Coordinates of C-alpha atoms and ligand atoms in Angstrom, one line a residue:
X226 CA 0.8 48.0 75.3
X227 CA -3.3 48.2 74.4
X228 CA -4.5 47.2 77.9
X229 CA -8.1 48.9 76.9
X230 CA -8.5 47.0 73.2
X231 CA -6.5 43.4 74.7
X232 CA -9.7 43.5 77.2
X233 CA -12.1 44.7 74.8
X234 CA -11.6 41.7 72.8
X235 CA -11.5 39.2 76.0
X236 CA -14.8 40.5 76.6
X237 CA -16.2 40.3 73.1
X238 CA -14.6 36.7 73.2
X239 CA -16.5 35.3 76.3
X240 CA -19.3 34.5 74.6
X241 CA -17.7 32.5 72.3
X242 CA -15.0 30.6 74.2
X243 CA -15.2 27.2 75.7
X244 CA -18.5 27.2 73.7
X245 CA -18.7 23.3 71.0
X246 CA -21.5 25.1 69.7
X247 CA -22.0 28.3 68.3
X248 CA -24.5 29.9 65.9
X249 CA -24.6 32.3 63.5
X250 CA -26.0 35.0 65.6
X251 CA -23.1 34.2 68.0
X252 CA -20.5 35.3 65.0
X253 CA -22.3 38.8 63.9
X254 CA -23.2 39.4 68.1
X255 CA -19.4 39.1 68.5
X256 CA -18.1 40.6 65.4
X257 CA -20.1 43.5 66.3
X258 CA -18.1 43.9 69.5
X259 CA -14.8 43.3 67.8
X260 CA -15.7 46.3 65.3
X261 CA -16.7 48.0 68.6
X262 CA -13.0 47.3 70.3
X263 CA -11.5 48.1 67.6
X264 CA -13.3 51.9 67.3
X265 CA -12.7 52.3 70.9
X266 CA -9.4 51.6 70.0
X267 CA -8.9 54.3 67.5
X268 CA -9.3 53.0 64.2
X269 CA -10.7 54.8 61.6
X270 CA -14.7 53.6 61.4
X271 CA -14.2 52.3 57.7
X272 CA -11.1 50.2 58.8
X273 CA -12.8 48.8 61.1
X274 CA -16.0 47.9 59.7
X275 CA -14.0 46.3 56.5
X276 CA -11.7 44.0 58.4
X277 CA -14.9 43.1 60.9
X278 CA -16.7 42.6 58.1
X279 CA -14.2 40.2 56.5
X280 CA -13.7 38.2 60.0
X281 CA -17.1 37.6 59.6
X282 CA -17.5 35.9 56.1
X283 CA -14.0 34.2 56.9
X284 CA -16.0 32.8 59.7
X285 CA -18.7 31.3 58.6
X286 CA -17.0 30.3 55.3
X287 CA -14.8 28.0 57.5
X288 CA -17.8 26.3 58.7
X289 CA -16.6 27.4 62.6
X290 CA -19.7 26.9 63.5
X291 CA -19.9 23.7 63.3
X292 CA -15.8 22.9 64.0
X293 CA -14.5 21.4 67.1
X294 CA -13.9 24.5 69.3
X295 CA -15.3 27.2 67.5
X296 CA -14.4 30.2 69.3
X297 CA -10.5 29.4 69.2
X298 CA -10.9 29.1 65.5
X299 CA -12.9 32.7 65.6
X300 CA -9.7 34.5 67.9
X301 CA -7.2 33.1 65.0
X302 CA -9.2 34.7 62.2
X303 CA -9.4 37.7 63.9
X304 CA -5.6 36.9 64.3
X305 CA -4.6 37.0 60.9
X306 CA -7.2 39.7 60.3
X307 CA -5.3 42.3 62.3
X308 CA -2.2 40.6 61.3
X309 CA -3.1 41.3 57.4
X310 CA -4.1 45.1 58.7
X311 CA -0.9 45.5 60.2
X312 CA 1.2 44.7 57.3
X313 CA 1.2 40.8 57.1
X314 CA 4.6 40.4 56.7
X315 CA 7.8 41.8 58.5
X316 CA 10.0 44.7 56.5
X317 CA 13.8 45.7 57.3
X318 CA 15.0 48.7 56.3
X319 CA 17.6 49.3 53.2
X320 CA 21.4 50.3 54.2
X321 CA 22.7 49.7 50.8
X322 CA 25.1 52.6 49.4
X323 CA 28.6 54.2 50.5
X324 CA 27.4 55.6 52.9
X325 CA 23.9 54.0 53.4
X326 CA 21.5 57.7 54.7
X327 CA 18.8 57.3 56.6
X328 CA 16.9 60.3 57.4
X329 CA 14.6 60.8 60.2
X330 CA 11.5 62.7 60.3
X331 CA 8.5 63.8 62.7
X332 CA 7.1 66.1 65.1
X333 CA 8.9 67.2 67.8
X334 CA 8.8 65.7 71.0
X335 CA 7.9 62.3 68.6
X336 CA 11.1 60.5 69.7
X337 CA 13.5 61.6 66.5
X338 CA 16.5 62.1 68.9
X339 CA 16.3 58.9 71.1
X340 CA 15.4 56.6 68.5
X341 CA 17.8 57.4 66.6
X342 CA 20.3 56.4 68.9
X343 CA 18.8 53.3 69.2
X344 CA 18.7 52.7 65.8
X345 CA 22.8 53.4 65.4
X346 CA 23.4 51.1 68.2
X347 CA 21.5 48.5 66.5
X348 CA 23.3 48.6 63.6
X349 CA 26.7 49.2 65.8
X350 CA 25.6 45.8 66.8
X351 CA 25.7 44.4 64.1
X352 CA 29.2 45.3 63.7
X353 CA 28.0 48.6 61.0
X354 CA 30.4 51.6 61.1
X355 CA 28.1 54.6 61.8
X356 CA 27.1 58.3 62.1
X357 CA 24.9 60.1 63.6
X358 CA 24.2 63.4 63.1
X359 CA 22.1 66.2 64.3
X360 CA 20.5 68.5 61.6
X361 CA 18.2 70.9 64.4
X362 CA 19.5 73.7 64.0
X363 CA 16.9 75.5 65.9
X364 CA 17.0 74.0 69.5
X365 CA 21.1 73.4 70.5
X366 CA 19.6 72.0 73.2
X367 CA 18.8 68.5 70.8
X368 CA 22.2 68.7 70.0
X369 CA 23.8 67.8 72.9
X370 CA 20.9 65.2 73.6
X371 CA 22.7 63.7 70.6
X372 CA 26.2 64.2 71.9
X373 CA 25.1 62.9 75.1
X374 CA 23.5 59.3 73.3
X375 CA 25.8 58.9 71.3
X376 CA 29.0 59.1 73.9
X377 CA 26.4 56.7 76.2
X378 CA 26.7 53.9 73.0
X379 CA 29.8 54.6 71.2
X380 CA 28.8 56.5 68.4
X381 CA 30.3 59.6 66.6
X382 CA 28.0 62.1 66.5
X383 CA 28.2 65.1 63.5
X384 CA 27.0 68.5 64.0
X385 CA 28.2 72.1 63.3
X386 CA 27.1 74.0 66.0
X387 CA 27.4 77.4 64.3
X388 CA 25.9 76.4 60.8
X389 CA 22.2 77.5 60.7
X390 CA 22.1 75.4 57.5
X391 CA 20.8 72.0 58.1
X392 CA 20.8 71.1 54.4
X393 CA 24.6 72.0 54.6
X394 CA 25.2 69.7 57.8
X395 CA 23.5 67.1 56.3
X396 CA 25.3 67.1 52.9
X397 CA 29.2 67.9 54.9
X398 CA 27.9 65.0 56.7
X399 CA 28.1 62.9 54.5
X400 CA 31.0 63.7 52.8
X401 CA 32.6 63.1 56.1
X402 CA 31.1 60.1 56.5
X403 CA 32.3 58.8 52.9
X404 CA 35.9 59.7 54.1
X405 CA 36.1 58.8 57.2
X406 CA 34.9 54.7 56.1
X407 CA 31.4 55.6 57.6
X408 CA 29.1 52.9 55.8
X409 CA 25.6 54.2 57.3
X410 CA 24.7 57.8 57.8
X411 CA 21.6 58.5 60.3
X412 CA 20.4 62.1 59.9
X413 CA 18.0 62.9 62.7
X414 CA 16.7 65.7 61.9
X415 CA 14.4 68.9 63.5
X416 CA 11.1 69.1 63.8
X417 CA 8.2 70.8 65.2
X418 CA 4.7 71.4 67.6
X419 CA 2.6 70.7 64.7
X420 CA 3.8 70.4 61.2
X421 CA 4.3 73.5 59.6
X422 CA 5.9 74.9 55.9
X423 CA 9.0 75.9 57.0
X424 CA 10.3 72.2 58.6
X425 CA 8.3 70.5 55.6
X426 CA 10.7 72.6 53.2
X427 CA 13.2 72.1 55.0
X428 CA 13.3 68.0 55.2
X429 CA 12.2 68.1 52.0
X430 CA 15.7 69.8 51.0
X431 CA 17.8 67.5 53.0
X432 CA 15.7 64.7 50.9
X433 CA 16.5 66.3 47.7
X434 CA 20.4 67.3 48.6
X435 CA 21.5 63.9 50.1
X436 CA 19.5 61.6 48.4
X437 CA 18.7 59.0 51.4
X438 CA 19.0 55.9 50.5
X439 CA 15.5 55.5 54.0
X440 CA 13.5 57.9 54.9
X441 CA 11.4 56.3 58.5
X442 CA 8.5 59.0 60.2
X443 CA 8.4 58.9 63.5
X444 CA 4.9 59.6 64.8
X445 CA 4.4 59.1 69.1
X446 CA 1.3 56.4 69.0
X447 CA 0.1 58.0 72.0
X448 CA -1.3 60.5 69.7
X449 CA -3.9 58.0 68.4
X450 CA -6.0 59.5 65.4
X451 CA -3.4 62.5 64.7
X452 CA -0.7 60.7 64.7
X453 CA -2.4 59.0 61.7
X454 CA -2.8 62.2 60.1
X455 CA 0.2 63.5 60.8
X456 CA 1.9 60.5 58.9
X457 CA -0.4 61.2 55.8
X458 CA 1.2 65.0 56.1
X459 CA 4.5 63.9 56.0
X460 CA 4.2 61.5 53.5
X461 CA 2.1 63.5 51.0
X462 CA 5.4 65.4 51.3
X463 CA 7.9 62.8 51.9
X464 CA 6.9 59.8 50.2
X465 CA 8.8 58.0 53.3
X466 CA 9.8 54.5 53.7
X467 CA 8.7 53.4 56.7
X468 CA 7.4 54.3 59.8
X469 CA 8.6 54.2 63.8
X470 CA 5.7 54.4 66.2
X471 CA 7.5 55.6 69.3
X472 CA 5.8 55.1 73.2
X473 CA 3.9 51.7 72.8
X474 CA 5.0 51.4 76.2
X475 CA 2.2 54.5 77.3
X476 CA -0.1 53.6 74.7
X477 CA -3.3 51.5 76.0
X478 CA -5.6 52.4 72.7
X479 CA -4.0 51.1 70.2
X480 CA -5.3 52.7 67.6
X481 CA -1.7 54.2 65.7
X482 CA -0.1 50.9 65.8
X483 CA -3.8 49.8 63.7
X484 CA -4.3 52.2 61.1
X485 CA -1.2 53.7 60.2
X486 CA 0.1 50.9 57.2
X487 CA -3.4 50.8 56.2
X488 CA -4.4 54.8 55.5
X489 CA -1.1 55.5 54.8
X490 CA 0.3 52.3 52.9
X491 CA 3.3 52.4 54.3
X492 CA 5.0 50.1 56.9
X493 CA 5.8 50.1 60.3
X494 CA 9.4 49.4 60.7
X495 CA 10.7 49.6 64.3
X496 CA 8.5 50.6 67.8
X497 CA 9.8 51.7 70.5
X498 CA 8.2 51.1 74.1
X499 CA 10.7 53.1 76.2
X500 CA 13.5 56.0 77.3
X501 CA 16.1 53.7 77.3
X502 CA 18.5 52.7 74.4
X503 CA 17.5 48.9 74.5
X504 CA 14.0 49.6 74.1
X505 CA 13.6 49.5 70.6
X506 CA 12.1 46.1 68.3
X507 CA 11.8 45.5 64.8
X508 CA 8.3 45.5 63.9
X509 CA 6.7 42.0 62.7
X510 CA 2.6 42.1 62.0
X511 CA 2.2 38.7 63.4
X512 CA 3.4 39.2 67.1
X513 CA 1.9 42.3 67.2
X514 CA -1.4 40.7 66.3
X515 CA -0.8 38.3 69.6
X516 CA 0.9 40.5 71.7
X517 CA -3.2 42.7 70.9
X518 CA -4.9 39.5 71.7
X519 CA -3.4 38.9 74.8
Ligands
LIG105 P1 12.3 64.6 69.4 O1 12.2 66.3 70.0 O2 11.3 64.3 68.4 O3 13.7 64.1 69.1 O4 11.7 63.4 71.1 P2 13.0 63.1 71.7 O5 14.0 62.0 71.1 O6 13.5 64.2 72.1 O7 11.7 62.5 72.8 C1 11.2 63.0 73.1 C2 10.8 62.7 74.7 O8 10.3 60.8 74.6 C3 12.0 62.1 75.7 O9 11.6 62.3 76.6 C4 12.1 60.7 75.7 O10 12.7 60.1 76.3 C5 10.7 60.2 75.7 N1 10.8 58.9 74.5 C6 11.3 59.2 73.1 N2 10.8 57.4 72.6 C7 10.1 57.3 74.1 C8 9.6 55.7 74.8 O11 9.2 54.9 73.5 N3 8.4 55.3 75.2 C9 8.7 56.6 76.5 N4 8.1 55.9 76.8 N5 9.5 57.7 75.8 C10 9.7 57.7 74.7

């Protein structure tokens, strides 16, 4: 995860680390290297410039030139700025409601179904009664996939294989949850390989009909800038509440993790780092910044 970025940042810091004296020229040169590392990691140039301008300013303001360990102090400032860039503090999901309804949206292959299973397991472990709902009416295999996951984690899956109307399936699932005492309904929707109107209309219809308490947008972090653009499109249409970044285990660059929050102005809430049901973590911007800095 983030290997490229980590290497480049560490190379950038090398000129400062261990030195007991540095000059403003050193700071400017290192900041420039940090900016380059961020752009190479697929962070949008404007964002990379803004954050590195701030890093330079803060570094000089805090008089790191005359501090005891200027290199270390500089890394700390970068860590703080990266944390801010990713949203500052961790944000949870809203599971209030009777039942609470969590709508999962995103492109096909982004990891929606896998994440739905993971989230169900995560909530079940907290002692909550969860119902998973298969709303992909285009791929029968998607229903089976969710059923297999449900069985694996011991969570009931609501599906209507004969019904081709995703909106009514979602509606029926919520009614079923209410009747059967389930407190949380996770609705896994259909995705396409690219954003298209039919898909967007369908998710938007599901949203307006079942009025979810939480809408999570799932995106494959390995797609870099595309991930950010897709997030923007989905957000314009759905006004979602949070982002789930998947496949971070294979993401050597990290651009999506770093840029999404700034561009879309919605928090990353979970990260997924593998295919196994356990590979799910709540997103903590400060922890992620530390990880990036290695
Ligand atoms: P959906 O079409 O959006 O429902 O996507 P799926 O949940 O079916 O996931 C697509 C593929 O990505 C599957 O092979 C998953 O096992 C895999 N996958 C999902 N999340 C992750 C992850 O975090 N890391 C890795 N390496 N693979 C993942």
